[in-house]
GROMACS .gro file of C-alpha atoms in nm:
model
  143
    1UNK     CA    1   0.000   0.000   0.000
    2UNK     CA    2   0.142   0.341  -0.099
    3UNK     CA    3   0.198   0.603   0.173
    4UNK     CA    4  -0.074   0.866   0.203
    5UNK     CA    5   0.020   1.196   0.032
    6UNK     CA    6  -0.003   1.380   0.366
    7UNK     CA    7   0.248   1.138   0.519
    8UNK     CA    8   0.488   1.181   0.226
    9UNK     CA    9   0.459   1.562   0.251
   10UNK     CA   10   0.515   1.547   0.628
   11UNK     CA   11   0.826   1.329   0.589
   12UNK     CA   12   0.966   1.562   0.321
   13UNK     CA   13   0.910   1.856   0.556
   14UNK     CA   14   1.074   1.671   0.848
   15UNK     CA   15   1.383   1.594   0.637
   16UNK     CA   16   1.421   1.963   0.550
   17UNK     CA   17   1.345   2.129   0.888
   18UNK     CA   18   1.505   2.086   1.230
   19UNK     CA   19   1.340   2.346   1.456
   20UNK     CA   20   1.155   2.126   1.702
   21UNK     CA   21   0.956   2.163   2.020
   22UNK     CA   22   0.937   1.841   2.225
   23UNK     CA   23   0.641   1.814   2.463
   24UNK     CA   24   0.676   1.581   2.761
   25UNK     CA   25   0.479   1.530   3.081
   26UNK     CA   26   0.629   1.631   3.414
   27UNK     CA   27   0.591   1.403   3.720
   28UNK     CA   28   0.289   1.608   3.833
   29UNK     CA   29   0.122   1.542   3.494
   30UNK     CA   30   0.164   1.895   3.361
   31UNK     CA   31   0.293   1.929   3.004
   32UNK     CA   32   0.624   2.103   2.942
   33UNK     CA   33   0.793   2.209   2.620
   34UNK     CA   34   1.162   2.177   2.526
   35UNK     CA   35   1.308   2.357   2.221
   36UNK     CA   36   1.533   2.114   2.032
   37UNK     CA   37   1.708   2.043   1.702
   38UNK     CA   38   1.601   1.718   1.536
   39UNK     CA   39   1.716   1.485   1.262
   40UNK     CA   40   1.456   1.286   1.063
   41UNK     CA   41   1.603   0.953   0.958
   42UNK     CA   42   1.467   0.602   0.896
   43UNK     CA   43   1.106   0.687   0.982
   44UNK     CA   44   1.190   0.838   1.321
   45UNK     CA   45   1.270   1.173   1.474
   46UNK     CA   46   1.609   1.171   1.650
   47UNK     CA   47   1.709   1.417   1.922
   48UNK     CA   48   2.007   1.433   2.154
   49UNK     CA   49   2.026   1.576   2.503
   50UNK     CA   50   2.209   1.546   2.830
   51UNK     CA   51   2.152   1.216   3.009
   52UNK     CA   52   2.050   1.392   3.332
   53UNK     CA   53   1.811   1.642   3.170
   54UNK     CA   54   1.452   1.692   3.281
   55UNK     CA   55   1.329   1.584   2.939
   56UNK     CA   56   1.502   1.244   2.972
   57UNK     CA   57   1.354   1.196   3.320
   58UNK     CA   58   1.011   1.294   3.188
   59UNK     CA   59   1.009   1.071   2.880
   60UNK     CA   60   1.159   0.777   3.069
   61UNK     CA   61   0.870   0.793   3.316
   62UNK     CA   62   0.610   0.859   3.043
   63UNK     CA   63   0.725   0.777   2.689
   64UNK     CA   64   0.422   0.930   2.515
   65UNK     CA   65   0.538   1.259   2.364
   66UNK     CA   66   0.440   1.512   2.101
   67UNK     CA   67   0.667   1.717   1.878
   68UNK     CA   68   0.603   2.024   1.670
   69UNK     CA   69   0.856   2.077   1.389
   70UNK     CA   70   0.826   2.420   1.229
   71UNK     CA   71   0.980   2.651   0.972
   72UNK     CA   72   1.247   2.902   1.072
   73UNK     CA   73   1.147   3.249   1.194
   74UNK     CA   74   1.266   3.413   0.873
   75UNK     CA   75   1.055   3.198   0.641
   76UNK     CA   76   0.765   3.407   0.506
   77UNK     CA   77   0.511   3.125   0.528
   78UNK     CA   78   0.469   2.939   0.859
   79UNK     CA   79   0.433   2.563   0.820
   80UNK     CA   80   0.487   2.268   1.045
   81UNK     CA   81   0.426   1.907   1.133
   82UNK     CA   82   0.277   1.789   1.461
   83UNK     CA   83   0.355   1.432   1.551
   84UNK     CA   84   0.265   1.208   1.842
   85UNK     CA   85   0.461   0.900   1.932
   86UNK     CA   86   0.664   0.714   2.189
   87UNK     CA   87   1.014   0.820   2.284
   88UNK     CA   88   1.297   0.592   2.385
   89UNK     CA   89   1.651   0.660   2.497
   90UNK     CA   90   1.887   0.480   2.257
   91UNK     CA   91   2.250   0.382   2.301
   92UNK     CA   92   2.489   0.599   2.096
   93UNK     CA   93   2.604   0.322   1.858
   94UNK     CA   94   2.244   0.297   1.733
   95UNK     CA   95   2.265   0.656   1.610
   96UNK     CA   96   2.152   0.711   1.254
   97UNK     CA   97   2.457   0.735   1.029
   98UNK     CA   98   2.539   0.709   0.666
   99UNK     CA   99   2.857   0.601   0.492
  100UNK     CA  100   3.003   0.935   0.602
  101UNK     CA  101   2.937   1.021   0.968
  102UNK     CA  102   2.872   1.381   0.864
  103UNK     CA  103   2.562   1.258   0.679
  104UNK     CA  104   2.387   1.243   1.019
  105UNK     CA  105   2.437   1.618   1.084
  106UNK     CA  106   2.112   1.816   1.072
  107UNK     CA  107   2.101   2.108   0.828
  108UNK     CA  108   2.234   2.426   0.985
  109UNK     CA  109   2.435   2.250   1.258
  110UNK     CA  110   2.806   2.319   1.225
  111UNK     CA  111   3.083   2.059   1.222
  112UNK     CA  112   3.230   2.189   1.549
  113UNK     CA  113   2.900   2.146   1.734
  114UNK     CA  114   2.851   1.803   1.578
  115UNK     CA  115   3.197   1.688   1.692
  116UNK     CA  116   3.139   1.817   2.046
  117UNK     CA  117   2.805   1.633   2.062
  118UNK     CA  118   2.968   1.312   1.931
  119UNK     CA  119   3.236   1.337   2.200
  120UNK     CA  120   2.975   1.382   2.473
  121UNK     CA  121   2.770   1.090   2.337
  122UNK     CA  122   3.083   0.872   2.346
  123UNK     CA  123   3.153   0.983   2.704
  124UNK     CA  124   2.795   0.899   2.803
  125UNK     CA  125   2.713   1.258   2.903
  126UNK     CA  126   2.458   1.288   2.622
  127UNK     CA  127   2.204   1.035   2.496
  128UNK     CA  128   1.996   0.995   2.184
  129UNK     CA  129   1.618   0.999   2.189
  130UNK     CA  130   1.428   0.821   1.912
  131UNK     CA  131   1.063   0.903   1.850
  132UNK     CA  132   0.864   0.685   1.614
  133UNK     CA  133   0.549   0.868   1.510
  134UNK     CA  134   0.211   0.708   1.571
  135UNK     CA  135   0.031   1.003   1.410
  136UNK     CA  136   0.139   1.306   1.204
  137UNK     CA  137  -0.053   1.614   1.097
  138UNK     CA  138   0.043   1.903   0.870
  139UNK     CA  139   0.004   2.260   0.998
  140UNK     CA  140  -0.019   2.554   0.758
  141UNK     CA  141  -0.021   2.548   0.380
  142UNK     CA  142   0.211   2.286   0.237
  143UNK     CA  143   0.267   2.283  -0.140
   0.00000   0.00000   0.00000
């Protein structure tokens, strides 16, 4: 069965945009929002963060999350994708990578930042978060 056009459009958007807001639930049940940079690869949204961050504690306790991926501030037409799914903390060797490790660098993220993040992942200070969408919805006018 072919993917629905909306799903294809959403995945194209997710490959091209990295400005992400991750919504998790705090221990008291209140939602909280974390601005992030994402990488869409292999049907999942990948994020990285510090192992001891509030977002890791939140999504470990309650893996149901939502993400809003949007256009940059300077784009004249606001568009986005809202997705719901389950988050999991993944060991660094499972990180998405291509033949060249730089292939896993999100657009707009410099080589120096990427290297620093890789070092901290290797040291165990940072972890990867993988979110497989259960539902996706387009926001705004997508061509």
